[in-house]
XYZ file of C-alpha atoms in Angstrom:
194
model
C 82.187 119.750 227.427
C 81.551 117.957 230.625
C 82.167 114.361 229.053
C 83.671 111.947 231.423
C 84.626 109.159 228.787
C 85.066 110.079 225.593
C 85.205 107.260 222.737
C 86.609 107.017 219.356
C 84.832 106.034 216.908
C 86.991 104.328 214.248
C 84.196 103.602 211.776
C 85.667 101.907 208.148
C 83.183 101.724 205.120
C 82.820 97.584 205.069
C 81.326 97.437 201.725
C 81.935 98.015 197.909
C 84.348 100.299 196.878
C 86.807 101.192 194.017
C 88.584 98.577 192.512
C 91.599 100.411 193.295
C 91.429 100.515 196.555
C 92.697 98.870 199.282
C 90.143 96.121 200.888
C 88.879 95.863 203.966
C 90.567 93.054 205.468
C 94.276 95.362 204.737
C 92.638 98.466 206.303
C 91.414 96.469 209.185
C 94.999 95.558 209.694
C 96.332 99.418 209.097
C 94.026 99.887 211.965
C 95.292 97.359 214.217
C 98.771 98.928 213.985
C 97.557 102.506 214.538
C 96.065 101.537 217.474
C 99.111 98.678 218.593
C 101.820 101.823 217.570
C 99.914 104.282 219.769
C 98.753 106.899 216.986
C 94.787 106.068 218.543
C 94.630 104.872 222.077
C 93.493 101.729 222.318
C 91.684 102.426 225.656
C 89.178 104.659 224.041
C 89.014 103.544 220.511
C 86.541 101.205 219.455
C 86.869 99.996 215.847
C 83.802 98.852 214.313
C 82.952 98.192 210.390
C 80.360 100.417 209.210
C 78.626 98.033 206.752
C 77.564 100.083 204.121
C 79.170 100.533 200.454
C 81.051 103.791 198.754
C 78.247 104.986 196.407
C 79.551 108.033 195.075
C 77.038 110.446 194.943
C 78.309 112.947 196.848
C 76.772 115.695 199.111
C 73.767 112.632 199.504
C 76.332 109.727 200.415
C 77.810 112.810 203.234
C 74.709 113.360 204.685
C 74.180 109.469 204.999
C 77.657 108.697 206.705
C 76.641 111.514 209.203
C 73.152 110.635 209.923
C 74.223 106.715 210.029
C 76.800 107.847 213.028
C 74.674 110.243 214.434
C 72.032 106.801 214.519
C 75.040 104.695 216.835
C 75.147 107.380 219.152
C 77.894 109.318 218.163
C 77.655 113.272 219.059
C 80.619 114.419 217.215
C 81.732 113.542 213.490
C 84.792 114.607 211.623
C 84.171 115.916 208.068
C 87.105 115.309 205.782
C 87.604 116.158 202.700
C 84.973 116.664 199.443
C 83.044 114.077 198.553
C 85.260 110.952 197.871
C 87.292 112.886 196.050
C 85.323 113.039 192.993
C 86.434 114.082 189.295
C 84.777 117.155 187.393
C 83.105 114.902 184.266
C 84.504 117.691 182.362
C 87.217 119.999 183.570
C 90.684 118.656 185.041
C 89.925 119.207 188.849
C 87.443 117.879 191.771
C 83.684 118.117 190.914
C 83.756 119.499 195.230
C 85.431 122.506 196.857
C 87.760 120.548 199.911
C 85.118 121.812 202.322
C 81.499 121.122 200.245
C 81.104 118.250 202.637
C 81.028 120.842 206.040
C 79.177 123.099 203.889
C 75.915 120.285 203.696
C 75.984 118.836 206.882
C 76.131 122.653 207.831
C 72.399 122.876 206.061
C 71.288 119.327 206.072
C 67.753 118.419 208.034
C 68.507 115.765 210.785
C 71.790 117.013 211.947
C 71.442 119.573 214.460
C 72.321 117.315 217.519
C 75.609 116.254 215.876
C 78.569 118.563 216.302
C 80.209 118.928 212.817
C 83.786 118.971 213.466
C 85.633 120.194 209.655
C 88.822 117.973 209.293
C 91.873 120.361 209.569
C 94.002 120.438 206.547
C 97.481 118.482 207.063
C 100.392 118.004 205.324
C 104.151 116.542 206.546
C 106.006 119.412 207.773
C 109.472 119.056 206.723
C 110.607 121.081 209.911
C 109.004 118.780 212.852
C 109.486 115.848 210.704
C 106.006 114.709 210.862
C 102.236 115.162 210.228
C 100.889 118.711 211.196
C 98.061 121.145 210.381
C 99.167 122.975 207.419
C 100.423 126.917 207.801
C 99.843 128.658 205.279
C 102.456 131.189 206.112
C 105.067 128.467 205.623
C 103.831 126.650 202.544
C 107.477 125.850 201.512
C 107.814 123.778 204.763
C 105.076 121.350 203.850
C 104.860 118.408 201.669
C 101.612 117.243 200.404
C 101.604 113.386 199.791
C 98.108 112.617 198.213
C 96.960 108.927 198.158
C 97.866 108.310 194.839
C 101.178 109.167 195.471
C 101.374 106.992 198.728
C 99.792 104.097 196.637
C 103.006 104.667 194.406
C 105.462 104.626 197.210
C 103.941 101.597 198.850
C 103.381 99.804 195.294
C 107.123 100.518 194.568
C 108.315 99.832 198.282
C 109.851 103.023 199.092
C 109.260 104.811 202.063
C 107.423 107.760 202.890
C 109.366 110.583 204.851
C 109.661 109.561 208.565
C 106.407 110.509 210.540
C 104.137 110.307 207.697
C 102.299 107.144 209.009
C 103.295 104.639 211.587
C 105.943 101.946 210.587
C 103.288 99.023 211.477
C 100.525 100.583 209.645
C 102.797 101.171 206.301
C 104.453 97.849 206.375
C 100.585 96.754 206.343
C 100.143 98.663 202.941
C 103.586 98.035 201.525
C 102.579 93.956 202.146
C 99.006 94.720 200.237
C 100.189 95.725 196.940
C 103.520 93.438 197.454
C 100.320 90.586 197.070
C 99.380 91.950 194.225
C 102.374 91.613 192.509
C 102.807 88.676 190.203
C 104.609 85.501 190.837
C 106.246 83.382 188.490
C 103.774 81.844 186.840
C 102.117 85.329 186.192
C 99.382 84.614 188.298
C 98.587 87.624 191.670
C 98.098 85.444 194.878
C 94.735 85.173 196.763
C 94.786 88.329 199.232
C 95.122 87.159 202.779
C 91.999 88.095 204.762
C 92.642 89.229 208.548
């Protein structure tokens, strides 16, 4: 497209979230080893910390990460998946289709000049031994590993297959919820802050 320098934006939410999940100060780490293990390139990454909490209220909190990107100059934005992942209040499955969050920025006011790029989905490929876009003409060569179950791997210190993440950046995680296992005297340490 006639860019001579294109940046990364690597753009963590900095404020609340879910007590369940993994602070700031951990993913800021999980970042540094991404970029230190060569995943991102250093060279044309720039991590910053978007200071803004996880509100949860889906197809509105989309449109805010995109037009609060769109705001620090960014021209491109990766959509991932549905909105934070939320819950039907009812049913048992997600309140969002995988792609509602392409489908608003794909009618939301404001956005034009940003280039909606729709997140790809992956899964580990059993045959290449590491992260690819799924084919769906091979489903039996994939394995999906969701967060909750990489929350239980790391929580129980097993590994995930090889290629799944970088070794720095799950030695990060494994360390997190090691912390917040109790010592003897029943008490979880302080979490160290980076």
């Amino acid at each position: 497209m006639g860019y001579k320098n294109p940046v990364l934006l690597l753009h963590p939410l900095g404020g609340f979230i879910k007590a369940d999940d993994v602070p700031l100060n951990w993913r800021m780490r999980q970042h540094e080893k991404v970029l230190e293990d060569g995943v991102l390139d250093p060279e044309t990454t720039v991590v910053s910390i978007f200071p803004s909490p996880m509100l949860y209220p889906g197809p509105t909190e989309v449109q805010w990460h995109a037009k609060a990107r769109l705001n620090a100059g960014a021209n491109f934005y990766i959509v991932g998946r549905d909105p934070a992942g939320m819950s039907h209040p009812v049913e048992k499955r997600d309140l969002y289709d995988a792609d509602h969050g392409k489908k608003v920025l794909s009618m939301a006011p404001g956005l034009e000049r940003l280039n909606i790029l729709p997140f790809k989905v992956a899964a580990y490929d059993k045959t290449q031994g590491k992260m690819a876009f799924f084919d769906p003409s091979r489903p039996q060569d994939f394995l999906f590993i969701s967060g909750t179950k990489m929350r239980a791997l790391a929580k129980s210190k097993e590994s995930p297959p090889d290629g799944f993440m970088c070794p720095g950046g799950w030695k990060v995680l494994v360390e997190y919820y090691d912390s917040l296992t109790p010592v003897d005297n029943g008490k979880v340490p302080e979490g160290v802050t980076a």
